[in-house]
mmCIF file of C-alpha atoms in Angstrom:
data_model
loop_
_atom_site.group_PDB
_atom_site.id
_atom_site.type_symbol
_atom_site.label_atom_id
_atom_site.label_comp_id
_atom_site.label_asym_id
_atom_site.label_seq_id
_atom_site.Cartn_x
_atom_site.Cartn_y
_atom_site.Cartn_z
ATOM 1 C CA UNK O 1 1.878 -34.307 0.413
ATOM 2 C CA UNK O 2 0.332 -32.143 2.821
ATOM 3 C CA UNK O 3 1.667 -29.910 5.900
ATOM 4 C CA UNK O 4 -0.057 -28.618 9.021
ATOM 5 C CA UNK O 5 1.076 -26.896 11.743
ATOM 6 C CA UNK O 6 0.062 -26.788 15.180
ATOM 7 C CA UNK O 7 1.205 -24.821 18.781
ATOM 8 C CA UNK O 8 0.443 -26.961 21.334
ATOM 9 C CA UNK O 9 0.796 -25.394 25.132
ATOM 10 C CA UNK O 10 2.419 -27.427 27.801
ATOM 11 C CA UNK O 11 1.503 -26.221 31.295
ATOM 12 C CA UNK O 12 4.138 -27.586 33.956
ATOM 13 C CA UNK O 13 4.245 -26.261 37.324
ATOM 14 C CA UNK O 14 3.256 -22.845 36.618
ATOM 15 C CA UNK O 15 5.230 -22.481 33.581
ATOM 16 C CA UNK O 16 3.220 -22.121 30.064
ATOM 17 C CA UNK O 17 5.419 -23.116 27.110
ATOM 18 C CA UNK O 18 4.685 -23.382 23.652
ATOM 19 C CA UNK O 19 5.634 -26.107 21.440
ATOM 20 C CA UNK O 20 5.843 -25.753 18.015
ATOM 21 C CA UNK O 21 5.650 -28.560 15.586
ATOM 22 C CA UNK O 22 5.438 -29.532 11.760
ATOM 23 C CA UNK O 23 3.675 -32.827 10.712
ATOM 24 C CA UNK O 24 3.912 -33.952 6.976
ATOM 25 C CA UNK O 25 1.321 -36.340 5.963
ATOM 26 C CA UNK O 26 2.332 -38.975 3.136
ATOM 27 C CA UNK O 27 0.918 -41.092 1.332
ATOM 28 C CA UNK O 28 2.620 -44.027 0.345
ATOM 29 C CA UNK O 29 1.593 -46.876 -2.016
ATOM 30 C CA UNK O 30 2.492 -50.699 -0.569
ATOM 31 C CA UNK O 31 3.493 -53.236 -2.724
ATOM 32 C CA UNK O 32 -0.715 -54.578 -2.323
ATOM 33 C CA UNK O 33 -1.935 -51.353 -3.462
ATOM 34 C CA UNK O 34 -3.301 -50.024 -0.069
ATOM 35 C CA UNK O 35 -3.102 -46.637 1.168
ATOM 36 C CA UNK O 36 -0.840 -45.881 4.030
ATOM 37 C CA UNK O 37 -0.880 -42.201 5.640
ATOM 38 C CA UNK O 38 2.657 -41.544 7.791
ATOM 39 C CA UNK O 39 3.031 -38.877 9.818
ATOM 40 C CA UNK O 40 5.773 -37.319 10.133
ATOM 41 C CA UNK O 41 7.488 -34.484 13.307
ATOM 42 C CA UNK O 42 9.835 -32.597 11.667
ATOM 43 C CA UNK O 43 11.009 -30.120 14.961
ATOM 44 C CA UNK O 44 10.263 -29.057 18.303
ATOM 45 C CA UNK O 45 11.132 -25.670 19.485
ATOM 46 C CA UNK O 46 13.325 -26.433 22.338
ATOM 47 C CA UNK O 47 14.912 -23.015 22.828
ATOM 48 C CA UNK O 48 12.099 -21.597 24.239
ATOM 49 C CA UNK O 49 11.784 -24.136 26.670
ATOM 50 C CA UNK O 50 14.926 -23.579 28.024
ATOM 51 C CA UNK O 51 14.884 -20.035 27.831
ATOM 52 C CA UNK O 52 11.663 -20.417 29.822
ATOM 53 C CA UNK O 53 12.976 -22.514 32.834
ATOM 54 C CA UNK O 54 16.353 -20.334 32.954
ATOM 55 C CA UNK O 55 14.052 -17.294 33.966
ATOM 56 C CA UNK O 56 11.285 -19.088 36.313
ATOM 57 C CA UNK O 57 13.635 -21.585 38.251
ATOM 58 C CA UNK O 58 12.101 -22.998 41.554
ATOM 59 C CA UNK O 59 14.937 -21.356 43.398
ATOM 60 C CA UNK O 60 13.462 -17.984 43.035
ATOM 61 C CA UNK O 61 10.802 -18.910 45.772
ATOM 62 C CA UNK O 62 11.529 -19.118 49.359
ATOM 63 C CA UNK O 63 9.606 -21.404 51.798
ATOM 64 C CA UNK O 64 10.812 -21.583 55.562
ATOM 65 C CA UNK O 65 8.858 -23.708 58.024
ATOM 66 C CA UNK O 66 10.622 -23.551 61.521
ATOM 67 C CA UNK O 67 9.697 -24.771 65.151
ATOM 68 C CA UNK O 68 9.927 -22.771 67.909
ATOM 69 C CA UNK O 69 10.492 -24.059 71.535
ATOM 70 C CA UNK O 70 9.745 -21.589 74.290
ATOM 71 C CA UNK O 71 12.527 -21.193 76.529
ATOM 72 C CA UNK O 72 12.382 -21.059 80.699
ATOM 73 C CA UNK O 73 11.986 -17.083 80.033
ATOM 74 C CA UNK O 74 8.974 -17.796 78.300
ATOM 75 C CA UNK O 75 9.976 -16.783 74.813
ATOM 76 C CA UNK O 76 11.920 -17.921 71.499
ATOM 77 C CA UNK O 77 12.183 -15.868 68.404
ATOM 78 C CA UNK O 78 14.121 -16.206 65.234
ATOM 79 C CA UNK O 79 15.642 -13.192 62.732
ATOM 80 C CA UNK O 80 15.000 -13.887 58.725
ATOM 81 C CA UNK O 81 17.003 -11.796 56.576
ATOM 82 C CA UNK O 82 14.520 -10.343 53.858
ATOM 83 C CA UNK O 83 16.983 -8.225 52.045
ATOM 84 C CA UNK O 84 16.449 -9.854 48.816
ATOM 85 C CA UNK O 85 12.567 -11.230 48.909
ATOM 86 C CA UNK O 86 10.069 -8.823 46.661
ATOM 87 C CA UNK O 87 7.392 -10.347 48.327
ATOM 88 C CA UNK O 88 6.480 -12.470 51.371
ATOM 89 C CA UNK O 89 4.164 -13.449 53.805
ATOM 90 C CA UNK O 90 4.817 -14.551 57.611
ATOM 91 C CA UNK O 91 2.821 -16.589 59.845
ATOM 92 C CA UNK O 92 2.404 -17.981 62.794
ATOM 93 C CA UNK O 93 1.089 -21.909 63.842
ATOM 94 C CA UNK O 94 0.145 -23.045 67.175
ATOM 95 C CA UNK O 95 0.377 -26.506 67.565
ATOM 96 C CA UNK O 96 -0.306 -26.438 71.482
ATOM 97 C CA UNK O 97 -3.270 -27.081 73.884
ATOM 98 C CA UNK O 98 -3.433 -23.189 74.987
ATOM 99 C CA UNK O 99 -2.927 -20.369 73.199
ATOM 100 C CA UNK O 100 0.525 -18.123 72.359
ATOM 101 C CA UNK O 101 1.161 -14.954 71.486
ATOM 102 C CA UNK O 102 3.350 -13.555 68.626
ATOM 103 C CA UNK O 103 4.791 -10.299 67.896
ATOM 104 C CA UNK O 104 6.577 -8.886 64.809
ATOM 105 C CA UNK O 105 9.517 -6.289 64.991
ATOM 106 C CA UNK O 106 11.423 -5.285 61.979
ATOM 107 C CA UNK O 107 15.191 -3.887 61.568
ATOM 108 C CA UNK O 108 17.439 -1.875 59.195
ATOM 109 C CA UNK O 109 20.664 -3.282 61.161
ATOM 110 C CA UNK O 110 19.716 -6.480 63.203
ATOM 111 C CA UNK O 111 20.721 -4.554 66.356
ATOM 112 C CA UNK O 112 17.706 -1.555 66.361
ATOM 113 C CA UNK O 113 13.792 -3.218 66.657
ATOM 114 C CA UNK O 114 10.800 -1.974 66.141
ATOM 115 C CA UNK O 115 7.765 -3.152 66.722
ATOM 116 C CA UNK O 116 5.400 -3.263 64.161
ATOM 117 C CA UNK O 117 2.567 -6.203 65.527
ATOM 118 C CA UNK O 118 2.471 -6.927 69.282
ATOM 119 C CA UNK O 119 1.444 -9.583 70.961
ATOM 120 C CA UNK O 120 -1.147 -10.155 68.971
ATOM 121 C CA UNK O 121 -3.566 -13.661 70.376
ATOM 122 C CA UNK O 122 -2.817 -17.011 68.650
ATOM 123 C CA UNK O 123 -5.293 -20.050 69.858
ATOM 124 C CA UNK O 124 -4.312 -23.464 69.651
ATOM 125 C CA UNK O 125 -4.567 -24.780 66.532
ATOM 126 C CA UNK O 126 -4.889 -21.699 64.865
ATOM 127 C CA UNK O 127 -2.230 -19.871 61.701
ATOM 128 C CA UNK O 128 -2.348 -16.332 62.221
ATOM 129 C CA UNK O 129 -0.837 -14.447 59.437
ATOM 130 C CA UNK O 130 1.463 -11.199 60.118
ATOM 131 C CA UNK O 131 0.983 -8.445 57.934
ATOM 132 C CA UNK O 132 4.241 -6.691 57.805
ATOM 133 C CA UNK O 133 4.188 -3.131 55.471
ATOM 134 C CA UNK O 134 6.730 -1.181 56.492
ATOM 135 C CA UNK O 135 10.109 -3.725 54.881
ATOM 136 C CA UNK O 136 13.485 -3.176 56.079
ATOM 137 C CA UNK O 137 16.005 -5.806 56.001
ATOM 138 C CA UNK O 138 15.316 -7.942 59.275
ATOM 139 C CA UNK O 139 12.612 -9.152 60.240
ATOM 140 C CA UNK O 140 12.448 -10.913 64.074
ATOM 141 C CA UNK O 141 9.150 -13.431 64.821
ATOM 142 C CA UNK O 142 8.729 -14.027 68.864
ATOM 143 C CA UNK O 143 6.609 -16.059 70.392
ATOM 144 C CA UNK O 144 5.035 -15.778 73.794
ATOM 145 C CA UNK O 145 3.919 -18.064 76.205
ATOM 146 C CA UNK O 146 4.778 -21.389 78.813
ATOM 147 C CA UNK O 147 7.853 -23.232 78.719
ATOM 148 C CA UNK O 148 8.078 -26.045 76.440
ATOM 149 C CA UNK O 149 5.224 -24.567 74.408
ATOM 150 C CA UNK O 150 5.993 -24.657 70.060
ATOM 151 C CA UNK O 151 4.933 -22.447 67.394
ATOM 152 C CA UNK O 152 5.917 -22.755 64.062
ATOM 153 C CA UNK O 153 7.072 -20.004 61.967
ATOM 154 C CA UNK O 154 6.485 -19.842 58.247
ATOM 155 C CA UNK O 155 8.178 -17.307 55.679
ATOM 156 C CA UNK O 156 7.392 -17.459 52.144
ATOM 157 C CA UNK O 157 8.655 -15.564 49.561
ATOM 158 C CA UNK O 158 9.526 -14.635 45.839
ATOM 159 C CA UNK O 159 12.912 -13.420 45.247
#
């Protein structure tokens, strides 16, 4: 009787685990006198597989799509709380024949903006992406430009 053992690595969306596994060999007589090699899995490491997707859930990424309409004043924005998100990235999409603008302010209190990008050119068909540095809590996406005009407004994060 013989034993190996192997790690095999299982990659599944983003997450590397390692499996762990003993195989006996046998060899076992028949009643005709013919060799017959069985293979046998004694155990799997499971543990670490669950420890693994307890600590890397998909709920620990955020991804926001959102469409805009431009209102009869000629703007729409929309607040994302970012309290909680280590890292993100915001864009912008125009969908439209002509071009928008967007502008990014930021907040500590979602009452006090300032503006950190502004009005910064978005041609149709375009994704501009808005590099935001300085991160307080709120962050507030407008868009600029003729009534019934979209944009759509992406926010993607880790937590």
């Amino acid at each position: 009787m013989s034993t190996e053992k192997s790690n095999r690595i299982i990659r599944d969306q983003g997450q590397i685990f390692r499996l762990q596994r003993e195989e006996r060999s046998y060899l076992q007589e028949t009643h005709n006198q013919t060799e017959l090699h069985i293979k046998e899995i004694a155990g799997l490491d499971i543990g670490e597989f669950q420890a693994m997707t307890r600590s890397l859930g998909e709920n620990e990424y955020v991804n926001i799509k959102k469409e805009l309409f431009i209102k009869s004043t000629g703007k729409a924005h929309i607040i994302f709380d970012i309290q909680r998100l280590q890292n993100f990235t915001l864009a912008i999409a125009n969908p439209n024949d002509r071009s928008i603008h967007g502008s990014l302010y930021v907040s500590p209190d979602n009452g006090h903006y300032a503006s950190t990008i502004h009005k910064i050119e978005i041609e149709n068909g375009k994704l501009e992406i808005l590099d935001c540095q300085k991160k307080l809590r709120f962050v507030k996406v407008e868009i600029m430009g003729q009534t019934g005009d979209k944009g759509l407004v992406f926010l993607q994060g880790e937590k």
